[in-house]
Short mmCIF file of C-alpha atoms in Angstrom, two decimals:
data_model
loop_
_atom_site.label_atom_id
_atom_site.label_comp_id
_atom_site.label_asym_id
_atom_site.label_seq_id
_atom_site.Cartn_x
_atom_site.Cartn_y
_atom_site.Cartn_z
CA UNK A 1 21.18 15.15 68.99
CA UNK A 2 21.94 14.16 72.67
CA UNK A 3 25.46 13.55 71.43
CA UNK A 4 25.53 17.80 69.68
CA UNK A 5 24.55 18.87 73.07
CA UNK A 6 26.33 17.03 75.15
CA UNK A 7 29.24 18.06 73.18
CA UNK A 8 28.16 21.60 73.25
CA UNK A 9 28.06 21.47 76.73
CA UNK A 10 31.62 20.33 77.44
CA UNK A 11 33.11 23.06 75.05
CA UNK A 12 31.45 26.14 76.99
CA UNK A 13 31.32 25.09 80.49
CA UNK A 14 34.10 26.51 81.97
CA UNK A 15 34.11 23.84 85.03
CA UNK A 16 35.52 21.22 82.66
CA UNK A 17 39.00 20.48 81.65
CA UNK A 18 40.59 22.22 79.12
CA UNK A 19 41.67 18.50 78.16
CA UNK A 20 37.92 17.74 77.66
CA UNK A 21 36.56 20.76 76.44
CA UNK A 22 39.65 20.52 73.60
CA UNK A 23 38.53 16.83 72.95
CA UNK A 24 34.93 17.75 72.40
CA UNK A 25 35.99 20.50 70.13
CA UNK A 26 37.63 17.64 68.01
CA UNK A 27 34.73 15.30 68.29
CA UNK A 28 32.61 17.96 67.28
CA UNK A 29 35.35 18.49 64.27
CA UNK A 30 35.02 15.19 63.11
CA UNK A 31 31.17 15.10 63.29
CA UNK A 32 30.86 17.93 61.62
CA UNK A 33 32.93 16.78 58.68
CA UNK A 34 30.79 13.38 58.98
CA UNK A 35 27.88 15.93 58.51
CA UNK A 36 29.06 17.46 55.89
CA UNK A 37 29.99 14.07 54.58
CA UNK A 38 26.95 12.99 54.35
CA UNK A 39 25.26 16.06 52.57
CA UNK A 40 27.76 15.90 49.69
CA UNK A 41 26.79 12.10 49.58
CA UNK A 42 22.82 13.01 50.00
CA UNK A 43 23.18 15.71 46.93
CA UNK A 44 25.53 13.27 44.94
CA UNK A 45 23.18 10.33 45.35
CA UNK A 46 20.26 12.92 44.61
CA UNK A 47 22.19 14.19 41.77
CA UNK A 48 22.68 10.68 40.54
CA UNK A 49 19.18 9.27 41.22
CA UNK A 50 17.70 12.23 39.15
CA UNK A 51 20.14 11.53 36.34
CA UNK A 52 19.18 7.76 36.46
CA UNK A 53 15.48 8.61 36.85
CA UNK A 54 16.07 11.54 33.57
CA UNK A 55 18.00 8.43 31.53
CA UNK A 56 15.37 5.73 32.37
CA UNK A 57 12.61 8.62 31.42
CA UNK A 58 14.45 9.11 28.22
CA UNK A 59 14.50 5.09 27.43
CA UNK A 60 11.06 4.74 28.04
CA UNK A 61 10.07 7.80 25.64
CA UNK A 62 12.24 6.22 22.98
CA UNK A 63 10.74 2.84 23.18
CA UNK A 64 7.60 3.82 23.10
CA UNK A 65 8.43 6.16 20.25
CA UNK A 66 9.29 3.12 18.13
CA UNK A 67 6.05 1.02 19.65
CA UNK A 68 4.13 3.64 18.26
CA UNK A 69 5.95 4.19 15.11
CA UNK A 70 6.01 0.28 14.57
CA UNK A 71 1.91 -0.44 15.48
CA UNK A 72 1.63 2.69 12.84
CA UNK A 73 3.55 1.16 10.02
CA UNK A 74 1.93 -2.27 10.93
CA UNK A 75 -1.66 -0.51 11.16
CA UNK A 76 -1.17 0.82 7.73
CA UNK A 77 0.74 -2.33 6.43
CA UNK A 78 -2.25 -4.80 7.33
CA UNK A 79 -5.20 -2.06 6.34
CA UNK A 80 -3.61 -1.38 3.02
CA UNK A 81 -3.77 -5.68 2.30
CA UNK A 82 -7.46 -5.61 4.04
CA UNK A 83 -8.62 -3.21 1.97
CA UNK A 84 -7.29 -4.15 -1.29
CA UNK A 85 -9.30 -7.63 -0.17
CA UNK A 86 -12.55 -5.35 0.42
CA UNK A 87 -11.69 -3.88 -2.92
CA UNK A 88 -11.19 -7.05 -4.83
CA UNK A 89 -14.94 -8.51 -3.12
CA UNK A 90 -16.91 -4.98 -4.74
CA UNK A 91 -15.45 -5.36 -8.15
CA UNK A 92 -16.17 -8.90 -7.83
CA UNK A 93 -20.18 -8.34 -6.82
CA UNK A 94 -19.82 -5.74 -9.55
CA UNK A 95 -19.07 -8.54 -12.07
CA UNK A 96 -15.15 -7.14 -12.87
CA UNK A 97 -12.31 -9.95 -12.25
CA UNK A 98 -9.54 -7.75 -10.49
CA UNK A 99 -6.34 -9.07 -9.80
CA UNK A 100 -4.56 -8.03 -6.32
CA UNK A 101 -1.52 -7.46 -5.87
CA UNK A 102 0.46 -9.32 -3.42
CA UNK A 103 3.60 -8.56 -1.50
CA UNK A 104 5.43 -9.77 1.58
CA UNK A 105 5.02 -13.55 2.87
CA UNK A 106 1.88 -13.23 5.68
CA UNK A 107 -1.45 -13.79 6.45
CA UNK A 108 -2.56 -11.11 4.25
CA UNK A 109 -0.50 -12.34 1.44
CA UNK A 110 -1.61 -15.77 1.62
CA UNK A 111 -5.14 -14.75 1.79
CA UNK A 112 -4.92 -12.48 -1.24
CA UNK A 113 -3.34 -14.87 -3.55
CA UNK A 114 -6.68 -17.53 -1.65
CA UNK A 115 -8.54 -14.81 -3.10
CA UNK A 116 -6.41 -14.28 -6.44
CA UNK A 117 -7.01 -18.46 -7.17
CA UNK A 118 -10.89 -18.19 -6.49
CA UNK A 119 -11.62 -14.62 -8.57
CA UNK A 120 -10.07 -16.80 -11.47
CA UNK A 121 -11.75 -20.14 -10.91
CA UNK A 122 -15.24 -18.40 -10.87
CA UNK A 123 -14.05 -16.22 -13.69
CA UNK A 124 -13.47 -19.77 -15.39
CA UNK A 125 -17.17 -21.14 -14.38
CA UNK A 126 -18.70 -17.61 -15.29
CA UNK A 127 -17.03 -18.09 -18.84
CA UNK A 128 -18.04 -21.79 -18.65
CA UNK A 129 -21.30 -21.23 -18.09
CA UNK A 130 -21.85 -18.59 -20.20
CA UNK A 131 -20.82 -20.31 -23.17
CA UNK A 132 -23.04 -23.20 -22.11
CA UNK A 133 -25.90 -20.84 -21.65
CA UNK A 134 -25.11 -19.81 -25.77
CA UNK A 135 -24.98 -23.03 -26.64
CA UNK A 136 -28.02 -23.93 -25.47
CA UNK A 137 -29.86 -20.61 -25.65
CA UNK A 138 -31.14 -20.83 -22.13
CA UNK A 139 -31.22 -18.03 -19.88
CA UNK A 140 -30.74 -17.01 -15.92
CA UNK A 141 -33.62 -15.98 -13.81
CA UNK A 142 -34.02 -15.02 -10.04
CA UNK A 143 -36.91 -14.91 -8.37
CA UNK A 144 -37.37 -13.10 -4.92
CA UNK A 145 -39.46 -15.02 -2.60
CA UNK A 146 -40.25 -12.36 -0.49
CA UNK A 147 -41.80 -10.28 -2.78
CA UNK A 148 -42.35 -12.41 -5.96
CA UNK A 149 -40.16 -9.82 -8.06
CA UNK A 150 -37.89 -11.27 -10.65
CA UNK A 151 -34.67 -10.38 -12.18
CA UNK A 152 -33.50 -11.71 -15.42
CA UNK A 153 -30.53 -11.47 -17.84
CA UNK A 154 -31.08 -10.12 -21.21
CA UNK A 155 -30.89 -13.63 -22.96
CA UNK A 156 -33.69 -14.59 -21.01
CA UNK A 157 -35.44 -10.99 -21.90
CA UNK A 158 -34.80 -11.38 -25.66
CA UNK A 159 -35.98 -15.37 -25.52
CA UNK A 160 -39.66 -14.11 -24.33
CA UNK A 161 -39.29 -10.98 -26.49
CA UNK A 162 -39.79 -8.76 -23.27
CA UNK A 163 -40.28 -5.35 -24.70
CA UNK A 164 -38.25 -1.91 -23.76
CA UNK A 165 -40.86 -0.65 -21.79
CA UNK A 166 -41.22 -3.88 -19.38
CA UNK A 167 -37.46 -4.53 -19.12
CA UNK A 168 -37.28 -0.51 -17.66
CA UNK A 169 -39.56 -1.01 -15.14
CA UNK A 170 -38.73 -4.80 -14.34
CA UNK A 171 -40.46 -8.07 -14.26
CA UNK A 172 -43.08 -8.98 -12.75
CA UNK A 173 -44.23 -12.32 -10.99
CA UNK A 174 -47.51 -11.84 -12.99
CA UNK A 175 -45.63 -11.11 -16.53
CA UNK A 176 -44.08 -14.90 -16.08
CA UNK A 177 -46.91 -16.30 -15.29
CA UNK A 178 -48.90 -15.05 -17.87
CA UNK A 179 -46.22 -16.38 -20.17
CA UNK A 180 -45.63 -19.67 -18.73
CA UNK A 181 -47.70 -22.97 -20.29
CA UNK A 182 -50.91 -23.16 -18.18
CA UNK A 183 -50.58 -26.74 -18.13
CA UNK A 184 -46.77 -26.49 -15.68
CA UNK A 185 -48.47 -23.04 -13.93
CA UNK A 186 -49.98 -25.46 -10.93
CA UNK A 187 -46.48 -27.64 -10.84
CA UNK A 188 -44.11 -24.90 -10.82
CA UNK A 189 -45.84 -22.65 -8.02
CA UNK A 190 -46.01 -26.34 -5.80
CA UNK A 191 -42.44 -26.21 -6.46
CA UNK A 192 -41.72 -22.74 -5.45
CA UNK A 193 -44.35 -22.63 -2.56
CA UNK A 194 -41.94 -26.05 -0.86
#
């Protein structure tokens, strides 16, 4: 600035040499073309920092495009394999064997072919035992210790002859005992009371 009006004040006093005052026009030449220089510079380097930030901006939105797209496709990838697995465990309490399906080579895989191998060894035992149950015409019953009811299977119902009626509205702690020898009564409520 003290330079511009220095400069100014050479050209238009009329006290200085022609010499100088044409000299200062020529300084003032060449700073204005360093001005103007240095605008074209400021707008290129604008120019190019808003295309650089406008690229970068578009890199960003892409990669998180496909970090959304990819979290998606593994989100659905590992829920589908959890929930076949959440499946497999109801028709399993329900007493079906299912068989699930496996694909890929991961975690979910390896635990649905774990689960594959134990729904068919208990499927085995359930057989097994079943057949041993036959054999021996024996029955299963479960007793509920927190309210003395009882559930039992139908051989067990159609060893003590348990008629329709009963087997609708469910066994009682009271109908077993009133079946069971009174000699073992005393033994067998020790055993359930410890």
């Amino acid at each position: 600035q003290t330079l511009l009006a220095l400069l100014n004040t050479l050209q238009h006093n009329s006290e200085t040499p022609l010499k100088h005052r044409q000299m200062a026009i020529s300084v003032q030449s060449v700073i204005d073309a360093i001005s103007h220089m240095q605008l074209e510079q400021s707008s290129l380097l604008r120019n190019h920092v808003q295309t650089s930030t406008y690229i970068l901006t578009s890199i960003v939105a892409f990669a998180l495009i496909l970090l959304i797209l990819g979290l998606a496709w593994l989100g659905h990838y590992l829920v589908k394999g959890l929930n076949q697995l959440h499946e497999g465990v109801q028709q399993v309490q329900a007493g079906n064997w299912p068989q699930i399906i496996t694909i890929g080579h991961d975690e979910i895989c390896d635990i649905s072919q774990s689960f594959n191998h134990m729904v068919k060894q208990l499927q085995n035992k359930t057989e097994q035992l079943n057949l041993a149950l036959d054999i021996a015409q024996m029955g299963i019953w479960e007793l509920k210790i927190s309210d003395y009811s009882l559930i039992w299977d139908e051989r067990l119902m159609e060893i003590y002859t348990v008629p329709i009626h009963i087997r609708e509205q469910g066994i009682t702690y009271d109908f077993w005992r009133n079946r069971c020898h009174p000699n073992d009564v005393e033994s067998v409520e020790q055993l359930l009371e410890s």
